[in-house]
Amino acid sequence: MNRYPRDFHGYGCTTPDPKWPGGARIAVQFVINYEEGGENNVLHGDAASEAFLSEIVGAAPWPGQRHWNMESIYDYGARAGFWRLHRLFTGAEIPVTVYGVASALARSPAQVEAMREADWEIASHGLKWIDYKDHSAEAESADITEAIRLHREVVGTSPRGWYTGRSSINTVALAAETGVFDYISDTYDDDLPYWMQVAGRDQLIIPYTLDCNDMRFATPQGFNSGDQFYAYLRDTFDALYAEGCDGAAKMMSIGLHCRLVGRPGRIQALKRFIDYIKGFEGVWTPRRIDIADHWRATHPPQHPLRIDLMDRASFVEKFGGVFEHSAWIAERAFDLELGPAHNCVAGIHNALARVFRSSSHAERKAVLTAHPDLAGKLAAAKRLTAESTGEQASAGLDALTDAERSQFQDLNAAYVAKHGFPFIIAVKDHDKASILRHFEDRLANDTATEFTTACAQVERIARLRLESML
């Protein structure tokens, strides 16, 4: 069985109404990443110095050595940048979520006290601000467990949210397995929260951001000035606010770092943005835990059909009749690379249609000939499949006059004699008169053209059947 784990579908073309409190048109959520004192450092038992997200763009780790300049830049975030951000957000009366690295929080008691007094949410940002891509699942799980323990010890309460950041392929599942977190944010794949079935439970995911993030002050092709940062935040807000005014409200996450935007030459851009959004009505500025609580109450987890998790027998039983009397199409579709993106009408129809399109001419003709004549003898004898019976009845073909029935029978006979397969049309798209017009027009087609037309109609019928099923 070939199953693809990534989900390219998500909410699809129509996103749910988040029903933000007060009818807000947008939720703007600020995150302060508190990492100072949790970064790579030989003082912390690490193999080398830190090299990520500092004023030293392109820095490399120093194996076995302390990097005095790097340490000093991180120290600035704790000593000055944090307090500048604290004054800005408390003055603006906007609560924030702190992604707190547990070991960093343990080294900053005054900052933790200030976070708590401001009623900021302190979510977990892991045990240390290090990269987990090369860690074993066991080692990463041990660090998650210790991060929770240390966080509870330092903060006084357990973290309800989790974000590793420098994560591995195992991070989300390992965090979910703890059963501790009301939300996990180690994804960047949506503008709204969503539920993920992982580690045997329904886990709420609140996606984070790497674009509306001051980290781009410290990366190539990033922000070179506060004006660029402000303009990007403003444009993002304007786009999402407009979507909210059109009835499709979203969430905007903004990632901040004490040592980056906490610098005086950058924080003015953040202040301008806060002042800007205060000029709009319907702007909700929650903590992430507030979003999680709202989503859980307003959009509890649903359990739609997971096509990508079905066994062969169940798959064929459910979809074997979508193409008339041709269960082999569902059998072959099951062997395709299916994933979460196929858990919708468009997805399963595409999988079935791929098999039909790639089958031989003889196999496709067999599918065509499996379809019954319209208003033919099988219909009169009530020997059609339930799907065909309902489809023909929807166009009134179960209530024909004697003259109409005779007309259909004559057309059916002439069509089969010429083309070698029954006339096929998605009757849901037509009424009785329209069907007769198409019947007469298509009877004049050459067989090659009509074969292509009939195959397209078979796919259309399959689509309509799936829409009624899913």
XYZ file of N, CA and C in Angstrom, residues 373-381 397 400-417 423 436 439 443:
96
model
N -29.249 1.287 -20.874
C -29.938 2.213 -21.777
C -30.810 3.155 -20.960
N -30.921 4.395 -21.428
C -31.833 5.327 -20.767
C -33.267 4.917 -21.040
N -34.051 4.767 -19.965
C -35.467 4.385 -20.073
C -35.643 3.106 -20.870
N -34.676 2.182 -20.712
C -34.727 0.942 -21.468
C -35.428 -0.187 -20.728
N -35.198 -1.396 -21.198
C -35.904 -2.549 -20.651
C -35.509 -2.826 -19.197
N -34.232 -2.611 -18.860
C -33.807 -2.854 -17.476
C -34.498 -1.904 -16.513
N -34.678 -0.672 -16.961
C -35.385 0.295 -16.107
C -36.828 -0.141 -15.913
N -37.468 -0.580 -16.981
C -38.863 -1.015 -16.887
C -38.996 -2.228 -15.983
N -37.977 -3.078 -15.992
C -38.014 -4.284 -15.165
C -37.467 -4.043 -13.762
N -37.263 10.134 -16.168
C -37.254 9.042 -17.136
C -37.992 7.810 -16.621
N -42.400 8.181 -18.241
C -42.541 8.572 -19.637
C -43.916 8.190 -20.176
N -44.367 8.949 -21.141
C -45.564 8.534 -21.882
C -45.174 7.406 -22.827
N -46.172 6.733 -23.375
C -45.872 5.652 -24.303
C -45.088 6.166 -25.506
N -45.447 7.357 -25.957
C -44.760 7.930 -27.124
C -43.312 8.251 -26.783
N -43.075 8.813 -25.583
C -41.708 9.154 -25.175
C -40.878 7.882 -25.001
N -41.475 6.853 -24.417
C -40.739 5.607 -24.216
C -40.353 5.002 -25.567
N -41.267 5.054 -26.505
C -40.977 4.534 -27.841
C -39.856 5.327 -28.505
N -39.852 6.651 -28.292
C -38.807 7.508 -28.861
C -37.438 7.141 -28.282
N -37.366 6.949 -26.969
C -36.108 6.569 -26.337
C -35.633 5.204 -26.833
N -36.538 4.278 -26.966
C -36.152 2.947 -27.408
C -35.596 2.974 -28.826
N -36.219 3.771 -29.695
C -35.724 3.887 -31.067
C -34.331 4.520 -31.093
N -34.148 5.581 -30.310
C -32.842 6.243 -30.250
C -31.782 5.312 -29.663
N -32.145 4.584 -28.615
C -31.195 3.643 -28.011
C -30.728 2.611 -29.030
N -31.663 2.057 -29.758
C -31.330 1.017 -30.735
C -30.430 1.572 -31.827
N -30.748 2.765 -32.324
C -29.946 3.359 -33.401
C -28.542 3.703 -32.897
N -28.444 4.209 -31.677
C -27.161 4.619 -31.116
C -26.258 3.402 -30.919
N -26.778 2.336 -30.294
C -25.974 1.134 -30.046
C -25.565 0.488 -31.364
N -26.470 0.493 -32.330
C -26.142 -0.092 -33.628
C -24.998 0.651 -34.284
N -25.920 4.985 -25.114
C -25.850 6.445 -24.958
C -25.734 6.761 -23.467
N -33.058 14.468 -24.702
C -33.443 14.046 -26.052
C -32.686 14.842 -27.118
N -29.227 13.497 -27.236
C -29.290 12.155 -27.820
C -29.264 12.262 -29.349
N -25.969 11.280 -31.767
C -26.141 10.138 -32.658
C -25.429 10.379 -33.988
